[in-house]
Coordinates of C-alpha atoms in Angstrom, one line a residue:
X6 CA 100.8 226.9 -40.9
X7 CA 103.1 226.1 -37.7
X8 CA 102.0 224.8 -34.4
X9 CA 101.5 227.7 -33.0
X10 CA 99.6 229.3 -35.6
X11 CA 97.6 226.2 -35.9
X12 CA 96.8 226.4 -32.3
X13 CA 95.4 230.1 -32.2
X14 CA 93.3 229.8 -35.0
X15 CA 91.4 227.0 -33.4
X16 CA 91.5 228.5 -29.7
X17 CA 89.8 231.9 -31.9
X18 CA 87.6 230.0 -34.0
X19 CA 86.4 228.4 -30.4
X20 CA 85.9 232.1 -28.9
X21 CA 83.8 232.4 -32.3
X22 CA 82.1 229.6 -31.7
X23 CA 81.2 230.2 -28.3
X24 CA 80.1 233.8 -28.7
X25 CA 77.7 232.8 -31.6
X26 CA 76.5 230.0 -30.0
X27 CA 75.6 232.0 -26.1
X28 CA 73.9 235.1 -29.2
X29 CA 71.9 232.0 -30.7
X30 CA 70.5 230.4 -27.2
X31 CA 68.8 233.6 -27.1
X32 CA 67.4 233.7 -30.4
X33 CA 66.3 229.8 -30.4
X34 CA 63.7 231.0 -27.3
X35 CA 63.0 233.6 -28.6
X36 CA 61.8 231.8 -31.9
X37 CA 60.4 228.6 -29.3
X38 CA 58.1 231.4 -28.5
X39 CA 57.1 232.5 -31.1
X40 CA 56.3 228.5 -32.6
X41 CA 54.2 228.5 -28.8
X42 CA 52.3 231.5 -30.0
X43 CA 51.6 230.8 -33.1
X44 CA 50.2 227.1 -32.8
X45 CA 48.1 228.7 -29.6
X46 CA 46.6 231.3 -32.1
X47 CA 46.2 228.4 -35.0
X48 CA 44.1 226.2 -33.0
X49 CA 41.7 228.6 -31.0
X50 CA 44.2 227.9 -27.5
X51 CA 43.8 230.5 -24.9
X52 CA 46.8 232.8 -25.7
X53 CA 48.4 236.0 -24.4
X54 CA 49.2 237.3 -27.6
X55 CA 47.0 238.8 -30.2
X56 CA 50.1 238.2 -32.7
X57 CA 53.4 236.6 -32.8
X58 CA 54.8 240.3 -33.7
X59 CA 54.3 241.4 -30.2
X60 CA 57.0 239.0 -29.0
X61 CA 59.9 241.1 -29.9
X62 CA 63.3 239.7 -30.8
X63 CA 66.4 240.4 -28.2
X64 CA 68.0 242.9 -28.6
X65 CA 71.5 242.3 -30.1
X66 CA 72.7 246.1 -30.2
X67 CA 75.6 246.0 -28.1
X68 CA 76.3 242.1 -28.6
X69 CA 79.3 242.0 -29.9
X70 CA 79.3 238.0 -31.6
X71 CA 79.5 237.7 -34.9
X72 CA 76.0 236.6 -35.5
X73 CA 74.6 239.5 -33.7
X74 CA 77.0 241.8 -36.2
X75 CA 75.7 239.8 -38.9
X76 CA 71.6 240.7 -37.7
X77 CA 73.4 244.8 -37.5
X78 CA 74.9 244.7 -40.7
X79 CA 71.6 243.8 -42.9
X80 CA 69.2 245.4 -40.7
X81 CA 67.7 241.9 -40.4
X82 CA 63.5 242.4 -39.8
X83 CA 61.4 240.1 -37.6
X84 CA 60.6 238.1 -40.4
X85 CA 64.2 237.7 -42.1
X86 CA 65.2 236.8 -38.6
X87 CA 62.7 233.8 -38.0
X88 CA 64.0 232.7 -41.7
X89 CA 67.7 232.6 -40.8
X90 CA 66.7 230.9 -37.3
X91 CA 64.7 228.1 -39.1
X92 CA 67.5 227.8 -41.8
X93 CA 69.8 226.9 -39.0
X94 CA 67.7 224.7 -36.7
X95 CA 68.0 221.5 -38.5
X96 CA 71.8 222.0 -37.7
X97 CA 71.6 223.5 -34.3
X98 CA 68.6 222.6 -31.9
X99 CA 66.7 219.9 -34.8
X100 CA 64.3 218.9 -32.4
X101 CA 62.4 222.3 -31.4
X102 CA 61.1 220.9 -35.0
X103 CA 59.5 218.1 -33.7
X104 CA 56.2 219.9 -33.3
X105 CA 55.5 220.0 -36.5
X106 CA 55.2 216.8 -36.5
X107 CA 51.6 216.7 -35.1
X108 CA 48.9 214.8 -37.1
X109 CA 45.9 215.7 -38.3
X110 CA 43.3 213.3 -37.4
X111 CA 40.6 214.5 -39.4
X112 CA 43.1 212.6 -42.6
X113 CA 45.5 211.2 -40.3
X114 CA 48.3 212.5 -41.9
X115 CA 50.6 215.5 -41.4
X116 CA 49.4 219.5 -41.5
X117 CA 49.6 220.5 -45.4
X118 CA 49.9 223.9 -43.8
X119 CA 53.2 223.2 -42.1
X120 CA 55.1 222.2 -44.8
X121 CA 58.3 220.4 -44.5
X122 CA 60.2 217.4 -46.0
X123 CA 62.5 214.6 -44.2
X124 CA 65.7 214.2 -45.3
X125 CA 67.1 210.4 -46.4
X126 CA 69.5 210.4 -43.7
X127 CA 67.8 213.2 -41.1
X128 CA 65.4 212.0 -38.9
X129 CA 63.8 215.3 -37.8
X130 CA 61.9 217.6 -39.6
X131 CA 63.7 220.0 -42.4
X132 CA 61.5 223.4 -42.6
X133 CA 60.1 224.5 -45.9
X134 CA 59.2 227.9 -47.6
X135 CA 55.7 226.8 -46.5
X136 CA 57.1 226.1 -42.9
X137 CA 58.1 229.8 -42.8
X138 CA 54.9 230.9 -44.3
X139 CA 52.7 229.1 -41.9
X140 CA 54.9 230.9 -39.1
X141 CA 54.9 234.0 -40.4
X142 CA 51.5 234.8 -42.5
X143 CA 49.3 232.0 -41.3
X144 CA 46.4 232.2 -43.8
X145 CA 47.0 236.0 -44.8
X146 CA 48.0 235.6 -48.5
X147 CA 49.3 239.5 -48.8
X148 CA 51.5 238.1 -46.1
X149 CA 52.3 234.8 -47.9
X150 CA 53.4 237.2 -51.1
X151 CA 55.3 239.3 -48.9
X152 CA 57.2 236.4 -47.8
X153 CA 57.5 234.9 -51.1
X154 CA 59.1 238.5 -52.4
X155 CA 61.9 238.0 -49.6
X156 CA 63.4 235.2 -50.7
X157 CA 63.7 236.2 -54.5
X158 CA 67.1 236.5 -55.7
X159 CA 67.3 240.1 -55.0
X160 CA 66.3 239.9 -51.6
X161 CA 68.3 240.6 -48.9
X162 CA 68.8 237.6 -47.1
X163 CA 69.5 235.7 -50.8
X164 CA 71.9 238.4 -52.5
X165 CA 74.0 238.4 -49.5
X166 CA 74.3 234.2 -49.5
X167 CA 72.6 233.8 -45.9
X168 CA 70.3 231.2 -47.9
X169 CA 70.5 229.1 -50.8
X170 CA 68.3 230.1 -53.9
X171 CA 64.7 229.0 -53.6
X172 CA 64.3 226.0 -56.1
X173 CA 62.9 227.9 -59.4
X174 CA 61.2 224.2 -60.4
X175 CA 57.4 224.6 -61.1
X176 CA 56.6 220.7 -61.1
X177 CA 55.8 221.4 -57.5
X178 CA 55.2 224.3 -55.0
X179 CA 57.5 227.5 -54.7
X180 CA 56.7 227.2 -51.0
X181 CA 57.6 223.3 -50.9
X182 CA 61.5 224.4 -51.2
X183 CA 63.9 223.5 -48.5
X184 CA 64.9 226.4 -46.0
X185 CA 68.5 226.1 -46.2
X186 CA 71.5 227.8 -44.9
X187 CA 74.2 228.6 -47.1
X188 CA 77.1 226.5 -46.2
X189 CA 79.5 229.8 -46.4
X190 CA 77.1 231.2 -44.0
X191 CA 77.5 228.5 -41.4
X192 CA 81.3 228.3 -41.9
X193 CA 81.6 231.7 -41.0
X194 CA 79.4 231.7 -37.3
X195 CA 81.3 228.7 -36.2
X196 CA 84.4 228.4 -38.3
X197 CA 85.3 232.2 -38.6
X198 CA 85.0 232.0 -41.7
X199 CA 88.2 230.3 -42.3
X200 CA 86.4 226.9 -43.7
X201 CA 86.6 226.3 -47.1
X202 CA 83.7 224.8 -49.4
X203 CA 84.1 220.9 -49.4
X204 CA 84.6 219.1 -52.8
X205 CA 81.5 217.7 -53.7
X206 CA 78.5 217.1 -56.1
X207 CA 77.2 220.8 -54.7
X208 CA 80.2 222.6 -55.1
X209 CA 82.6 219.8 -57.6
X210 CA 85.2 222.1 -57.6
X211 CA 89.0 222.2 -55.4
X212 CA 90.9 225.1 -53.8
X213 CA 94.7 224.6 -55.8
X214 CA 97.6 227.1 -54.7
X215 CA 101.5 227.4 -55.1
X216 CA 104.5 227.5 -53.1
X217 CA 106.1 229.2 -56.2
X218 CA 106.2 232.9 -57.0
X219 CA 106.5 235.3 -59.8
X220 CA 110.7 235.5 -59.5
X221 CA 110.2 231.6 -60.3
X222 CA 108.4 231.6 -63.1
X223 CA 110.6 230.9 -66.1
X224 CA 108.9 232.9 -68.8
X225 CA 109.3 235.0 -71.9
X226 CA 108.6 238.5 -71.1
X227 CA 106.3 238.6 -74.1
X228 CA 104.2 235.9 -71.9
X229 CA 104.9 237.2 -68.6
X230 CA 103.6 240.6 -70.0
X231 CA 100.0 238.9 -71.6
X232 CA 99.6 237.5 -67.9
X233 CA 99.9 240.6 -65.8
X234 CA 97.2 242.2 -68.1
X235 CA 94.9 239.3 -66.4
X236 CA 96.2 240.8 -63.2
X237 CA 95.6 244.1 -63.7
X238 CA 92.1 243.7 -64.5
X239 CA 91.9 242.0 -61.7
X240 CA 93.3 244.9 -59.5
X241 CA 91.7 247.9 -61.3
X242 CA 88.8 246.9 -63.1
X243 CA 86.6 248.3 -61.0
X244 CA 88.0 251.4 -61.0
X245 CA 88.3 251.4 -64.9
X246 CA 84.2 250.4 -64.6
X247 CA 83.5 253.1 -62.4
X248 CA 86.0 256.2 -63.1
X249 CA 86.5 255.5 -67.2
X250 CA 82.3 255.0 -67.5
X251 CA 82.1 251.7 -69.0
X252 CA 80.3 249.9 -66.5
X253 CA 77.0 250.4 -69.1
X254 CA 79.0 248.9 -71.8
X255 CA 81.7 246.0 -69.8
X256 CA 80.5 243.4 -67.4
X257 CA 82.8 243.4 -64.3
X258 CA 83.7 239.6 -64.9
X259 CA 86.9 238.7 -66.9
X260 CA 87.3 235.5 -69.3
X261 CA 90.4 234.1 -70.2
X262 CA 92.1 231.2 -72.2
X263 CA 95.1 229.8 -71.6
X264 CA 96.5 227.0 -74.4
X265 CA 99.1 225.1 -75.0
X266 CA 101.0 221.7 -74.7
X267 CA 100.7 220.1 -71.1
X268 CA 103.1 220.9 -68.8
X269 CA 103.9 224.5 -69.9
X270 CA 102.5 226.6 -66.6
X271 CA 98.6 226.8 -67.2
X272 CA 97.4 225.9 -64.0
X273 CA 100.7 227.5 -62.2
X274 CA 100.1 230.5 -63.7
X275 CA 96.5 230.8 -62.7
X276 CA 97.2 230.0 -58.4
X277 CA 100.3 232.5 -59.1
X278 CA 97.4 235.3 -60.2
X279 CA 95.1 234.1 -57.4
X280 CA 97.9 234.1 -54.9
X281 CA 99.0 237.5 -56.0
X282 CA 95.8 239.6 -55.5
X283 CA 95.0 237.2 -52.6
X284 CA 92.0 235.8 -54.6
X285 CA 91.4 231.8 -54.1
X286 CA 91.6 229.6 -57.2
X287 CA 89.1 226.7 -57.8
X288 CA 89.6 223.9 -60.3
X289 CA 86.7 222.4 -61.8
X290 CA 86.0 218.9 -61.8
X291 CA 84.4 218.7 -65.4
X292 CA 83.7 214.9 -64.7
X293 CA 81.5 216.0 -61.7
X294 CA 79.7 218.4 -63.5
X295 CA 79.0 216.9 -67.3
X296 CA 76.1 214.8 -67.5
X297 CA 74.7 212.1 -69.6
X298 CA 71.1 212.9 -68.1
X299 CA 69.0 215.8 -69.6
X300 CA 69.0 219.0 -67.9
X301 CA 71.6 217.6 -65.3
X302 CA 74.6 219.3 -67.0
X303 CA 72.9 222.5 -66.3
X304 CA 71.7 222.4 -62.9
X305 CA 75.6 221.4 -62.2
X306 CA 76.8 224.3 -63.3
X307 CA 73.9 226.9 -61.6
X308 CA 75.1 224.9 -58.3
X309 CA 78.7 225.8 -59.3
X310 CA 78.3 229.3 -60.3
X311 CA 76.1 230.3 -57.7
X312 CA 78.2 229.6 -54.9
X313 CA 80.8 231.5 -56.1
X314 CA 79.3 234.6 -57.3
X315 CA 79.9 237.7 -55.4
X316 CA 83.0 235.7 -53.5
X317 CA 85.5 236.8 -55.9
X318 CA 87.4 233.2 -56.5
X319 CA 88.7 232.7 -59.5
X320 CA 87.6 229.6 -61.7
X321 CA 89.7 227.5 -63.2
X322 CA 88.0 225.0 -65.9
X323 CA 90.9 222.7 -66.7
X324 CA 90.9 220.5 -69.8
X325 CA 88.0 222.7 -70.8
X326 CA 87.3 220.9 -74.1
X327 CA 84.8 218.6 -72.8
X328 CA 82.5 220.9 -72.1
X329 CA 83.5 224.1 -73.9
X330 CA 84.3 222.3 -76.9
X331 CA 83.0 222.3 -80.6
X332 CA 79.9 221.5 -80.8
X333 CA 78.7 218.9 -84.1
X334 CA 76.3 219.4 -86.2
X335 CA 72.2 218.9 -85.1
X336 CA 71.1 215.7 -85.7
X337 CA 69.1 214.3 -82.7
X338 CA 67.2 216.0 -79.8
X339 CA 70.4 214.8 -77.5
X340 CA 72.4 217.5 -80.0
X341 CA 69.5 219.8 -79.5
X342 CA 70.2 219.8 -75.2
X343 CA 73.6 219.7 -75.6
X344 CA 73.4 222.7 -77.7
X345 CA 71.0 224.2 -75.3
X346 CA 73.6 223.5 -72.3
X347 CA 76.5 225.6 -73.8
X348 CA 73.9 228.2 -74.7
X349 CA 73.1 227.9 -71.0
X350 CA 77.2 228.0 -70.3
X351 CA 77.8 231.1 -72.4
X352 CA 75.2 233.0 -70.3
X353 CA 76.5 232.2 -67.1
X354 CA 80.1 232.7 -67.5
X355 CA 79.4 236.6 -68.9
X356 CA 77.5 237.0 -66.2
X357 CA 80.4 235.4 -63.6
X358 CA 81.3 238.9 -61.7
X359 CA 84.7 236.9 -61.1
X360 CA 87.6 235.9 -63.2
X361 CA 87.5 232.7 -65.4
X362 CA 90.2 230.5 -66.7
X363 CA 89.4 227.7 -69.3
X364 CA 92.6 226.0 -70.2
X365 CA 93.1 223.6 -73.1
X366 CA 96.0 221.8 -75.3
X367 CA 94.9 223.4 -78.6
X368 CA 92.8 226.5 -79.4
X369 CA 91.4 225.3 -82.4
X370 CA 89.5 222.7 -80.0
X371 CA 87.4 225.5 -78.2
X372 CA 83.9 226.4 -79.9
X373 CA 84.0 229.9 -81.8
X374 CA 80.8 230.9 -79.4
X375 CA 83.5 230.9 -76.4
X376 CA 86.4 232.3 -78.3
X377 CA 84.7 235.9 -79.1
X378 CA 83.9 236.0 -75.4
X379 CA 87.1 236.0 -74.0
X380 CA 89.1 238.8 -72.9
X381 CA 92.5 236.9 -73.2
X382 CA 93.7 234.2 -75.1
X383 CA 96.8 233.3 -74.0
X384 CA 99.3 230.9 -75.8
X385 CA 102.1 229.1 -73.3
X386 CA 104.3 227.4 -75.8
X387 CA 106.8 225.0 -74.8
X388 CA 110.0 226.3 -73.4
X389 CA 113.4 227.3 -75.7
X390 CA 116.6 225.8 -74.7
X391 CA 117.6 229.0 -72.9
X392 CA 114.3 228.6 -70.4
X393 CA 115.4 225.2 -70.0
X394 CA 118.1 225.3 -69.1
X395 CA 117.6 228.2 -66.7
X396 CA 114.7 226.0 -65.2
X397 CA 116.6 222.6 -65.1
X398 CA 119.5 224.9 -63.4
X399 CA 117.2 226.2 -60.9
X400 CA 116.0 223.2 -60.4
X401 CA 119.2 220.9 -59.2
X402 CA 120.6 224.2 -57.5
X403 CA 123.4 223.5 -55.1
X404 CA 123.3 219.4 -56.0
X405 CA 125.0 220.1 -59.5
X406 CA 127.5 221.7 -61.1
X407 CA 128.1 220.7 -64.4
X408 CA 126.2 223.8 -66.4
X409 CA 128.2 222.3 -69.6
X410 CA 126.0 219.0 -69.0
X411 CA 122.6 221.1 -68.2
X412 CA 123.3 223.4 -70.9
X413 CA 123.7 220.3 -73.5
X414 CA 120.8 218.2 -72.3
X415 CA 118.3 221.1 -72.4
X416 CA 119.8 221.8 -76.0
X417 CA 119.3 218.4 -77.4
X418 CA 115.9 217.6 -76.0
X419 CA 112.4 219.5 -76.1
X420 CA 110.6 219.0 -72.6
X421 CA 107.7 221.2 -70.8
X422 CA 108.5 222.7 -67.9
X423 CA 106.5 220.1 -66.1
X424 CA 108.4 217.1 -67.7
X425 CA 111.8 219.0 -66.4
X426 CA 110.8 219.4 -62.6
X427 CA 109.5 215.2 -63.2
X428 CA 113.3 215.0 -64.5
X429 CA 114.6 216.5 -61.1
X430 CA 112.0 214.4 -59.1
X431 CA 113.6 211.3 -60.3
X432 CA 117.2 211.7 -60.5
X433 CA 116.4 213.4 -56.5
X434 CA 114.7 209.9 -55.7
X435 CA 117.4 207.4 -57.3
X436 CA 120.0 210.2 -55.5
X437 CA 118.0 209.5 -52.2
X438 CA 117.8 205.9 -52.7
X439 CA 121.5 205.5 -53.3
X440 CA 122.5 207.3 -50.1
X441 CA 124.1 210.5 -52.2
X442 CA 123.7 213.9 -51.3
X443 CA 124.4 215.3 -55.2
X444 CA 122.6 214.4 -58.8
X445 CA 123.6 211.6 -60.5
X446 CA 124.1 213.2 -64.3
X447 CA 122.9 209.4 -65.7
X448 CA 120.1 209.4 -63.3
X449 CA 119.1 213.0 -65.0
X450 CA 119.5 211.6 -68.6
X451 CA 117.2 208.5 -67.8
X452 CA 114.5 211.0 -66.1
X453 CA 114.8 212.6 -69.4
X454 CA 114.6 209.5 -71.9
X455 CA 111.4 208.8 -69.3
X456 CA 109.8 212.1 -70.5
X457 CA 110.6 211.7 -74.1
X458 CA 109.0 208.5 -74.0
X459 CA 105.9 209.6 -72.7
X460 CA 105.3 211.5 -75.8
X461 CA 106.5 209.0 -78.2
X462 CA 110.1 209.9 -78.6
X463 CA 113.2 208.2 -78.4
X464 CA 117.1 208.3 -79.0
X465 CA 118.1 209.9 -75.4

């Protein structure tokens, strides 16, 4: 991205901004209202209202923000509405909170009936489901179920990721779940949308991508060919769902493997698919997500996959061994969970509506219970001479000229693809450090004994 492209995306995601926030300075009075109204009706204060309902919402029909398109587009209700405004406060306007903070002094401690946590580091009050249901149904329990039905996965306001999934633990209340905004959701009111998910223990996962493109790749065509049946899935599987009547029988999802020796264009390949049908590409950081602790492994993952459903990124699970690996024999209840947690990885990966890449060194190291469940398995050997040579050429383009030389050293010596462009990298460096403006055909043999001796080989 230039300077000047740099520049208009942030003066548009400041109009964005803006607009949302002007929409939301309506709403946040609206809902300061309502909290007025409903406290007066809780204690027995004189009140003009017989019900919060009667304090309608504004009216957002020819507001053109892109909250207010947001409210249009899922026909938000009164109720859904107070639920994405509470979501948001913490964020936005924390202290309109504060009023929940009132003790009562008959056990001088907080209202059970308000709900709410505080956060380790937030000093205001975070809204719970209870919050929302003290708002909303008072002591009416039809109400309370209503409420509870509208934030089941299903729901509205859930299936299209306006909130996070209500925690499923019963150790404690449903209704003593945190409110929370999804963090896509807030991205897109004051980022527009452009803000990706940050790396971290909620999401351990990286956006990779490519410079390269498919005219680059140096491939078989027997390879190539295995690959752009990944892509056409990708492309018109839903049409082959729909129009061929298989969606009873296929899941919309797609699983592949790709194996082979390191270095040979695994994790290329998959930001060349994602790049090509304009689909991000994640990598997973297995070390964030595999845990020693019980139970932990698993609610890793759910955090994982449920962010990315319905946002059709692809997943890319490299080094997949340690955790889609064999699994040993049972021999001790920490067998037994571990067994339990790939049971609990099988099901959420077929049900993954996007495409999955696991990619590992050898096939033989992935569990049989994964290998029947992919769509793909895709071996990426190491180059032949030819392929290196055409990629070493490629490579030094315009900075050598000896093809004799290329054409010998690619003969003699087996190297990855990846161990050739670390060839280039450092014959380019000692060329730079030197002052020369062409490659130094020593400097490429010594990148090349380098790379043999990574792998244990000698005699360059």
């Amino acid at each position: 991205m230039d300077e000047k492209d740099a520049l208009y995306r942030m003066a548009t995601e400041g109009l964005i901004a803006e607009s949302n926030a002007e929409t939301l300075e309506h709403e946040i009075r609206w809902l300061e209202e309502v909290l007025d109204v409903r406290f007066k009706l809780y204690f027995g204060h004189e009140c003009d209202y017989e019900h919060i309902l009667k304090l309608q919402p504004p009216n957002l029909e020819h507001d053109p923000s892109e909250y207010a398109q947001f409210c249009h587009s899922l026909s938000l209700s009164f109720a859904e509405r107070i639920l994405v405004l509470l979501a948001l406060l913490p964020h936005i306007r924390p202290q309109l909170l504060d009023i929940f903070f009132i003790k009562n002094k008959n056990y001088d401690r907080g209202y059970t009936e308000f709900g709410g946590i505080q956060g380790s580091t937030h000093g205001g009050f975070l809204p719970t489901v209870e919050t929302a249901a003290f708002i909303l149904a008072g002591d009416n329990l039809p109400e309370r179920i209503h409420l509870a039905s509208m934030l089941q996965p299903h729901s509205n306001l859930i299936r299209e990721e306006v909130l996070l999934p209500v925690s499923k633990s019963y150790k404690e209340s449903v209704f003593s779940s945190r409110l929370q905004v999804a963090p896509d959701f807030f991205n897109r009111l004051f980022q527009a949308g452009n803000a990706e998910p940050e790396f971290s223990p909620e999401f351990p996962a990286r956006r990779i991508k490519t410079d390269l493109d498919w005219e680059d790749v140096v491939m078989s065509p027997a390879l190539i060919h295995e690959i752009f049946e990944v892509k056409d899935w990708i492309e018109h599987g839903g049409e082959v769902l729909d129009q061929w009547n298989l969606e009873k029988w296929v899941k919309p999802g797609y699983r592949a493997l790709f194996y082979g020796p390191s270095g040979t264009g695994k994790t290329m390949t998959a930001c060349l698919l994602g790049k090509s049908v304009n689909r991000k590409v994640f990598r997973v950081d297995l070390s964030q997500v595999i845990s020693k602790y019980i139970g932990e492994t698993e609610e890793n993952l759910a955090r994982l996959f449920d962010r990315a459903e319905n946002k059709n990124w692809i997943l890319f699970f490299d080094e997949a061994d340690a955790l889609f690996g064999k699994r040993g024999q049972t021999k001790s209840s920490n067998d037994r969970y571990a067994n339990q947690e790939v049971a609990y990885l099988l099901q959420r990966i077929e049900d993954y509506n996007g495409l999955i890449i696991l990619a590992s060194n050898l096939k033989s190291n992935m569990d049989s219970a994964f290998s029947r469940r992919f769509q793909s398995m895709i071996y990426f050997p190491l180059p032949n001479s030819s392929e290196r040579f055409q990629l070493l050429s490629s490579l030094v383009e315009g900075r050598f000229g000896d093809r004799k030389f290329l054409k010998n050293l690619t003969h003699q010596y087996e190297l990855s693809g990846g161990a050739l462009v670390n060839v280039a990298r450092y014959a380019a460096l000692q060329a730079v450090r030197k002052g020369a403006q062409v490659y130094d055909p020593e400097d490429l043999r010594e990148g090349v004994r380098k790379e043999m001796q990574k792998s244990g080989k000698t005699g360059v």
